[in-house]
Amino acid sequence: MGVTESNESQDRVGYVHIQDIPQLNQEHCRMRDPQRVERIINEFVCGGPERMQIVSDFDYTITKQRTDDGVAVPSSFGIFNSCKSLPDNFKEEIDKLFHKYHPIEIDPHMPIPEKVQYMIEWWTQSGKLASGFAFDLAELDQMAGQFRHALRDGTHELFQALQRLRIPVLVFSAGLGNSVVSLMQQANIMHPNVKVVSNFLRFRDGLLDGFQEPMIHIFNKNETVLEGGEYYELVHTRDHIIVMGDSLGDADMAAGVPASSHILRIGFLFHHVEANMEKYMNAFDIVLVDDQTMSVPQALLALIDNRHQMRHPHGSNGTASVQAQPNSAL
Ligand SMILES: C[n+]1cn([C@@H]2O[C@H](COP(=O)(O)OP(=O)(O)O)[C@@H](O)[C@H]2O)c2nc(N)[nH]c(=O)c21
Ligand SMILES: [Mg+2]
């Protein structure tokens, strides 16, 4: 156990000390406020699985930022864009949009409300480009399947544990939902407790017709877009939340949940580590530098699970049934 603490609650039997969690003591694991992290972890452990929910980004959060064989993993939009049957000018036009709008997306000076307008324009125009031609989703499955082994190490085990503990998992992506679901299905992690909220292709009269509503762009990628929907009903009383992402904006994915919630944000930092460190440390509670595994979320879940097993040794987990249907209406 850790050093003697003066605080009464920290003297409690079963209180978890951060120094006793090896995964949080690794060199590449940084925390701005370890005491806050410790406090939240103890809230999670005491509250048990029935109060937990997970909100995760997809691209480069569930998929790896760097693979062992050096093969670059495409984004969910990238998987779609690489389909060979798309019309000749599609790739060219979509790249033009990327070169116009991506600099705006990452512009450090433009105020967010102004950016939002541009992002809506970008997603709308991409949707228009993906319209008016036939497209076989089997081709997308085939493309996505090539990257089913590009998930972070331990993703399988993490998702299995989340399913067993009936913890709802929301995968939030401003990318293309069809690629996300296809890849997750082919990797066998699309369990019934997993819900993907993203942009899904729409078909009309056998032809592609852009994306289904509502549009999910990087600035509305948070729980406010779920309000009033079925998933919201399922999770709004689950006030212990782990948020995982690789982009700074991902830290806000739980915006919209009650203010009294306990939120632990885990950020996977890979690009421009030095330049980004301060911002990531301010946005996320735990920053993992070039960590291509799920070991930290797995370790946190194991602590919650162990305490839960101690309370319910005979397997009665006492959790409510939380069977979120993938892709059901919001
Ligand atoms: C509309 N549109 C948006 N994006 C990018 O898709 C990303 C989706 O955002 P995200 O869901 O936060 O995914 P991430 O994990 O990749 O950060 C945004 O950051 C945009 O840069 C896009 N990328 C491509 N290739 N094509 C597109 O049409 C397109
Ligand atoms: Mg991402």
PDB file of N, CA, C and O and ligand atoms in Angstrom, residues 57-61 221 246-247 250, ligand 2:
ATOM      1  N   ASP A  57     -13.735   7.863 -29.181  1.00  0.00           N
ATOM      2  CA  ASP A  57     -13.531   8.204 -30.587  1.00  0.00           C
ATOM      3  C   ASP A  57     -13.159   6.900 -31.316  1.00  0.00           C
ATOM      4  O   ASP A  57     -12.834   5.895 -30.669  1.00  0.00           O
ATOM      5  N   PHE A  58     -13.218   6.903 -32.624  1.00  0.00           N
ATOM      6  CA  PHE A  58     -12.841   5.693 -33.351  1.00  0.00           C
ATOM      7  C   PHE A  58     -11.438   5.791 -33.981  1.00  0.00           C
ATOM      8  O   PHE A  58     -10.514   5.086 -33.561  1.00  0.00           O
ATOM      9  N   ASP A  59     -11.330   6.681 -34.988  1.00  0.00           N
ATOM     10  CA  ASP A  59     -10.067   6.727 -35.744  1.00  0.00           C
ATOM     11  C   ASP A  59      -8.875   7.069 -34.858  1.00  0.00           C
ATOM     12  O   ASP A  59      -8.849   8.110 -34.200  1.00  0.00           O
ATOM     13  N   TYR A  60      -7.910   6.226 -34.819  1.00  0.00           N
ATOM     14  CA  TYR A  60      -6.650   6.412 -34.094  1.00  0.00           C
ATOM     15  C   TYR A  60      -6.831   6.440 -32.574  1.00  0.00           C
ATOM     16  O   TYR A  60      -5.932   6.860 -31.846  1.00  0.00           O
ATOM     17  N   THR A  61      -8.030   5.982 -32.131  1.00  0.00           N
ATOM     18  CA  THR A  61      -8.256   5.785 -30.694  1.00  0.00           C
ATOM     19  C   THR A  61      -8.539   4.298 -30.505  1.00  0.00           C
ATOM     20  O   THR A  61      -7.896   3.634 -29.698  1.00  0.00           O
ATOM     21  N   LYS A 221     -19.746  16.588 -31.938  1.00  0.00           N
ATOM     22  CA  LYS A 221     -19.455  15.207 -31.559  1.00  0.00           C
ATOM     23  C   LYS A 221     -19.457  15.083 -30.033  1.00  0.00           C
ATOM     24  O   LYS A 221     -18.423  14.874 -29.404  1.00  0.00           O
ATOM     25  N   ASP A 246      -8.028  10.678 -29.420  1.00  0.00           N
ATOM     26  CA  ASP A 246      -6.668  11.035 -29.822  1.00  0.00           C
ATOM     27  C   ASP A 246      -6.573  12.497 -30.252  1.00  0.00           C
ATOM     28  O   ASP A 246      -5.476  13.027 -30.375  1.00  0.00           O
ATOM     29  N   SER A 247      -7.737  13.144 -30.499  1.00  0.00           N
ATOM     30  CA  SER A 247      -7.711  14.558 -30.898  1.00  0.00           C
ATOM     31  C   SER A 247      -8.157  15.390 -29.710  1.00  0.00           C
ATOM     32  O   SER A 247      -8.961  14.928 -28.892  1.00  0.00           O
ATOM     33  N   ASP A 250     -11.756  15.582 -28.820  1.00  0.00           N
ATOM     34  CA  ASP A 250     -12.382  14.374 -28.265  1.00  0.00           C
ATOM     35  C   ASP A 250     -12.607  14.492 -26.755  1.00  0.00           C
ATOM     36  O   ASP A 250     -13.475  13.814 -26.199  1.00  0.00           O
TER      37      ASP A 250
HETATM   38 MG    MG B   2      -9.472  10.117 -33.728  1.00  0.00          MG
END
